């Protein structure tokens, strides 16, 4: 499901020439309600150390021939706490070498992996944190200008109990969070240019809900020297299903949105207006919808007050 959601976010944002590749296919089995590319290289139950030791990656690479690899590995190396961190990182390093042997200009995105609950594996939470904490320096030491390694933080904001069905495997909320964490990093790796945007709706909502039925929560998901990733969650506090929503906020430090996903975003000046995508305007009573964006900043990044309006009927 996370691949379907990621694919849909890319398509919605204008990345329509992307081809997911791999020797595996889910055949559309996740049935998200929209079309997506079924190909992938996910192998349930495989470990990073096992893939590296058995040289399983090279034939997969030669068949799929990717230009960009998204790598969420390490979960199955956690069980029992008996595999040293150094062995996991050595396995990662070997896999990177095999990727570059197939394509010297391979772009590689490595996940700081999602958490595992202590109820599923008592030693795993601390080992996941240890791996994720080690990855920045590992990636920095191994990345090159021709074949960069960048990290996607799938751990922060992910709840090992609420976002997993069994403390290990994601539920639908977990899949959504994973896709949302992958997207901005992948978009940046794909070229850093702003993808084509769709024209926002020109008609105004015909039915306004009672005041106070919509609330919007703004947060900064990650931040760097000259920019940041933001996220806004729109909550339907009414007793009716919405047919659409609009969120609005005004920056006070000159921040400028460069791209967005899961919403159509416009910013003619300091004020940002986000309208639902064609597939996520329907929000059940008590439900939420979330969109994200990348924006520039010049140091100060004051959190803006955010409001929203629901359309019903």
Coordinates of C-alpha atoms in Angstrom, one line a residue:
X1 CA 0.0 0.0 0.0
X2 CA 2.8 2.5 0.8
X3 CA 4.1 2.0 -2.8
X4 CA 0.7 2.8 -4.2
X5 CA 0.4 5.9 -2.0
X6 CA 3.9 7.1 -3.0
X7 CA 3.1 6.4 -6.7
X8 CA -0.1 8.4 -6.4
X9 CA 1.6 11.3 -4.7
X10 CA 4.2 11.5 -7.5
X11 CA 1.6 11.4 -10.2
X12 CA -0.5 14.0 -8.4
X13 CA 2.5 16.3 -8.1
X14 CA 3.3 16.0 -11.8
X15 CA 6.0 13.3 -11.9
X16 CA 4.2 11.4 -14.6
X17 CA 7.3 9.9 -16.3
X18 CA 8.3 7.7 -13.3
X19 CA 8.6 3.9 -13.7
X20 CA 8.7 1.7 -10.6
X21 CA 10.8 -1.3 -11.4
X22 CA 11.7 -4.6 -9.8
X23 CA 11.4 -8.3 -10.2
X24 CA 8.3 -8.4 -7.9
X25 CA 4.7 -7.3 -8.6
X26 CA 1.8 -7.0 -6.2
X27 CA -0.6 -7.2 -9.2
X28 CA -2.7 -4.4 -7.8
X29 CA -3.6 -6.4 -4.8
X30 CA -3.7 -3.5 -2.4
X31 CA -6.7 -2.0 -4.3
X32 CA -6.2 1.7 -3.1
X33 CA -9.0 3.0 -5.4
X34 CA -6.7 4.4 -8.0
X35 CA -4.2 3.0 -10.6
X36 CA -0.5 2.6 -9.7
X37 CA 2.7 0.9 -10.9
X38 CA 2.8 -2.6 -9.4
X39 CA 6.5 -3.3 -9.8
X40 CA 8.9 -3.4 -6.8
X41 CA 11.8 -5.3 -5.2
X42 CA 10.3 -5.8 -1.8
X43 CA 10.9 -9.3 -0.3
X44 CA 9.0 -10.2 2.9
X45 CA 11.1 -11.8 5.6
X46 CA 14.5 -10.9 4.0
X47 CA 17.3 -9.3 6.1
X48 CA 20.0 -6.9 4.9
X49 CA 22.7 -9.2 6.2
X50 CA 21.2 -12.2 4.5
X51 CA 20.8 -10.4 1.1
X52 CA 24.4 -9.2 1.3
X53 CA 25.8 -12.6 2.4
X54 CA 24.0 -14.5 -0.3
X55 CA 24.7 -11.9 -3.0
X56 CA 21.0 -11.8 -3.9
X57 CA 20.9 -8.2 -5.0
X58 CA 23.0 -8.2 -8.2
X59 CA 20.6 -10.4 -10.2
X60 CA 17.7 -8.2 -9.1
X61 CA 19.6 -5.1 -10.2
X62 CA 20.5 -6.5 -13.6
X63 CA 16.9 -7.4 -14.3
X64 CA 15.3 -4.1 -13.0
X65 CA 18.2 -1.7 -13.9
X66 CA 17.0 1.1 -11.6
X67 CA 18.4 4.7 -11.6
X68 CA 17.1 5.4 -8.1
X69 CA 16.9 2.9 -5.2
X70 CA 14.7 3.3 -2.2
X71 CA 16.0 1.0 0.6
X72 CA 14.0 0.2 3.8
X73 CA 16.1 -2.6 5.2
X74 CA 17.1 -3.7 8.7
X75 CA 13.8 -4.7 10.3
X76 CA 14.5 -8.4 9.9
X77 CA 18.1 -8.0 11.2
X78 CA 16.7 -6.9 14.6
X79 CA 15.3 -10.1 16.0
X80 CA 16.9 -11.5 19.1
X81 CA 19.5 -8.7 19.2
X82 CA 22.3 -11.0 18.1
X83 CA 23.4 -9.2 15.0
X84 CA 26.0 -6.5 15.8
X85 CA 25.3 -3.0 14.5
X86 CA 28.6 -3.1 12.7
X87 CA 27.5 -6.2 10.7
X88 CA 24.3 -4.5 9.7
X89 CA 26.2 -1.4 8.5
X90 CA 28.8 -3.6 6.7
X91 CA 25.9 -5.3 4.9
X92 CA 24.5 -2.0 3.9
X93 CA 27.9 -1.0 2.6
X94 CA 28.2 -4.1 0.5
X95 CA 24.8 -3.6 -1.0
X96 CA 25.7 0.0 -1.9
X97 CA 28.8 -1.3 -3.7
X98 CA 26.7 -3.8 -5.7
X99 CA 24.3 -1.0 -6.7
X100 CA 27.1 1.1 -8.0
X101 CA 28.6 -1.9 -9.8
X102 CA 25.4 -2.1 -11.8
X103 CA 25.1 1.7 -12.2
X104 CA 27.9 4.0 -11.2
X105 CA 25.5 7.0 -11.0
X106 CA 23.0 5.2 -8.8
X107 CA 21.0 7.6 -6.6
X108 CA 20.3 5.8 -3.3
X109 CA 17.7 6.8 -0.6
X110 CA 18.2 4.8 2.6
X111 CA 15.4 4.8 5.2
X112 CA 15.9 5.4 8.9
X113 CA 13.5 2.5 9.5
X114 CA 10.1 2.5 11.2
X115 CA 10.0 1.5 14.8
X116 CA 9.2 -1.9 16.3
X117 CA 7.2 -2.2 19.5
X118 CA 8.7 -3.8 22.6
X119 CA 5.7 -6.1 22.8
X120 CA 6.7 -7.7 19.5
X121 CA 10.4 -7.8 20.2
X122 CA 11.8 -6.7 23.5
X123 CA 15.3 -5.9 22.2
X124 CA 14.2 -4.3 18.9
X125 CA 13.2 -0.8 19.9
X126 CA 16.7 0.1 21.1
X127 CA 18.4 -1.7 18.2
X128 CA 16.3 0.2 15.7
X129 CA 17.3 3.5 17.3
X130 CA 20.9 2.5 17.3
X131 CA 20.8 1.7 13.6
X132 CA 18.9 4.9 12.7
X133 CA 21.3 7.0 14.8
X134 CA 24.3 5.4 13.0
X135 CA 23.0 6.0 9.5
X136 CA 23.8 9.8 9.1
X137 CA 27.6 9.4 9.6
X138 CA 27.6 6.1 7.6
X139 CA 25.8 7.8 4.6
X140 CA 28.1 10.8 4.9
X141 CA 31.2 8.7 4.7
X142 CA 30.0 6.6 1.7
X143 CA 28.1 9.1 -0.4
X144 CA 29.7 10.6 -3.6
X145 CA 28.7 13.4 -5.9
X146 CA 28.1 10.9 -8.7
X147 CA 26.2 8.5 -6.5
X148 CA 24.8 10.3 -3.5
X149 CA 23.2 8.6 -0.5
X150 CA 20.5 10.5 1.2
X151 CA 18.4 9.5 4.2
X152 CA 14.6 9.4 4.5
X153 CA 13.4 9.7 8.1
X154 CA 10.6 7.1 8.4
X155 CA 11.0 6.8 12.2
X156 CA 10.1 10.3 13.4
X157 CA 6.4 10.7 14.0
X158 CA 5.7 7.0 13.5
X159 CA 4.0 5.1 16.4
X160 CA 5.1 1.5 16.7
X161 CA 1.7 0.5 18.2
X162 CA -0.8 2.9 16.6
X163 CA 0.7 2.8 13.1
X164 CA 1.4 -1.0 13.0
X165 CA -1.1 -3.9 13.0
X166 CA 1.1 -6.1 15.2
X167 CA 3.9 -3.8 16.4
X168 CA 5.9 -4.6 13.3
X169 CA 3.9 -4.4 10.1
X170 CA 2.3 -1.1 9.1
X171 CA -1.5 -0.5 9.0
X172 CA -3.0 2.0 6.6
X173 CA -2.0 4.9 8.7
X174 CA 1.5 3.6 8.8
X175 CA 1.6 3.1 5.0
X176 CA 0.5 6.7 4.6
X177 CA 3.2 8.0 6.9
X178 CA 5.8 6.0 5.1
X179 CA 4.7 7.3 1.7
X180 CA 4.7 10.9 3.0
X181 CA 8.2 10.5 4.4
X182 CA 9.6 9.0 1.2
X183 CA 8.0 11.6 -1.1
X184 CA 9.9 14.8 -0.4
X185 CA 13.3 13.1 -0.3
X186 CA 12.5 11.3 -3.6
X187 CA 11.3 14.5 -5.2
X188 CA 14.5 16.2 -4.3
X189 CA 16.6 13.3 -5.7
X190 CA 14.6 13.3 -8.9
X191 CA 16.0 16.7 -9.7
X192 CA 15.0 19.3 -7.2
X193 CA 12.9 21.2 -9.8
X194 CA 9.3 22.1 -9.1
X195 CA 7.1 19.6 -10.9
X196 CA 4.1 20.8 -13.0
X197 CA 1.2 21.8 -10.9
X198 CA -2.5 21.5 -11.7
X199 CA -4.7 24.6 -12.0
X200 CA -6.6 25.1 -8.7
X201 CA -10.4 25.1 -8.8
X202 CA -11.9 28.4 -10.0
X203 CA -15.3 27.9 -8.3
X204 CA -15.9 28.7 -4.7
X205 CA -17.6 26.2 -2.3
X206 CA -21.3 26.5 -2.6
X207 CA -22.0 25.2 0.9
X208 CA -20.2 26.6 4.0
X209 CA -20.2 24.5 7.2
X210 CA -20.9 26.0 10.6
X211 CA -17.9 27.8 12.1
X212 CA -15.6 25.6 14.2
X213 CA -16.3 22.4 12.4
X214 CA -12.8 22.3 10.7
X215 CA -9.5 22.5 12.5
X216 CA -6.0 22.5 11.0
X217 CA -2.8 21.5 12.6
X218 CA 0.5 22.7 11.2
X219 CA 3.9 21.2 11.9
X220 CA 7.5 21.3 10.6
X221 CA 8.4 17.7 9.8
X222 CA 12.1 18.4 9.1
X223 CA 14.3 21.4 8.6
X224 CA 17.7 22.2 7.0
X225 CA 19.8 25.4 6.4
X226 CA 17.6 27.0 3.7
X227 CA 14.4 25.1 3.8
X228 CA 12.0 22.8 5.5
X229 CA 9.3 20.2 5.0
X230 CA 5.9 21.1 6.4
X231 CA 2.7 19.2 7.1
X232 CA -0.8 20.2 7.7
X233 CA -3.6 18.0 9.0
X234 CA -7.2 19.0 8.4
X235 CA -9.7 17.5 10.9
X236 CA -13.4 17.3 10.2
X237 CA -15.1 18.1 13.5
X238 CA -18.6 18.2 12.0
X239 CA -21.2 15.5 11.9
X240 CA -21.2 15.2 8.1
X241 CA -18.9 13.8 5.5
X242 CA -17.0 16.6 3.7
X243 CA -16.9 16.8 -0.1
X244 CA -13.8 19.1 0.0
X245 CA -11.6 21.3 2.2
X246 CA -9.4 24.4 2.0
X247 CA -6.6 25.3 4.4
X248 CA -5.0 28.7 4.7
X249 CA -2.0 30.1 6.5
X250 CA 0.3 33.2 6.1
X251 CA 4.0 33.1 6.5
X252 CA 5.7 36.0 8.3
X253 CA 9.4 35.3 7.5
X254 CA 9.3 35.2 3.7
X255 CA 9.0 31.4 3.4
X256 CA 8.0 30.2 0.0
X257 CA 6.4 26.9 -0.9
X258 CA 8.3 25.2 -3.8
X259 CA 6.2 22.0 -4.1
X260 CA 3.4 20.2 -2.4
X261 CA 1.7 16.8 -2.4
X262 CA -1.8 15.6 -1.5
X263 CA -3.2 19.1 -2.1
X264 CA -3.3 21.9 -4.7
X265 CA -1.3 24.7 -3.2
X266 CA -1.0 28.3 -4.3
X267 CA 1.0 31.2 -2.8
X268 CA 0.7 34.5 -4.7
X269 CA 2.3 36.4 -1.7
X270 CA 2.7 35.5 1.9
X271 CA -0.6 33.7 2.2
X272 CA -0.7 30.0 1.3
X273 CA -4.0 28.4 0.2
X274 CA -4.3 24.6 -0.1
X275 CA -7.3 22.8 -1.6
X276 CA -7.8 19.1 -1.4
X277 CA -6.7 16.8 -4.2
X278 CA -9.4 15.2 -6.3
X279 CA -9.1 12.0 -4.2
X280 CA -8.9 13.2 -0.6
X281 CA -11.6 15.8 -0.3
X282 CA -14.0 13.3 1.2
X283 CA -13.3 13.3 4.9
X284 CA -15.6 11.4 7.3
X285 CA -17.0 13.0 10.4
X286 CA -14.2 12.9 12.9
X287 CA -11.7 12.0 10.2
X288 CA -8.6 13.8 8.9
X289 CA -6.7 14.5 5.7
X290 CA -3.0 15.5 5.5
X291 CA -1.0 17.3 2.9
X292 CA 2.7 18.1 2.9
X293 CA 5.0 20.6 1.2
X294 CA 8.6 21.8 0.8
X295 CA 9.4 25.4 1.3
X296 CA 12.4 27.8 1.5
X297 CA 13.3 29.7 4.6
X298 CA 16.1 32.1 5.6
X299 CA 16.7 31.1 9.2
X300 CA 13.7 32.3 11.1
X301 CA 10.7 30.0 10.5
X302 CA 7.8 31.1 12.6
X303 CA 4.9 28.7 12.8
X304 CA 1.9 30.3 11.1
X305 CA -1.7 30.1 12.4
X306 CA -3.6 27.8 10.2
X307 CA -7.3 27.7 9.4
X308 CA -9.5 25.5 7.3
X309 CA -13.0 25.3 5.8
X310 CA -15.0 22.2 4.9
X311 CA -17.3 21.9 1.9
X312 CA -20.3 19.7 2.4
X313 CA -23.1 18.7 0.1

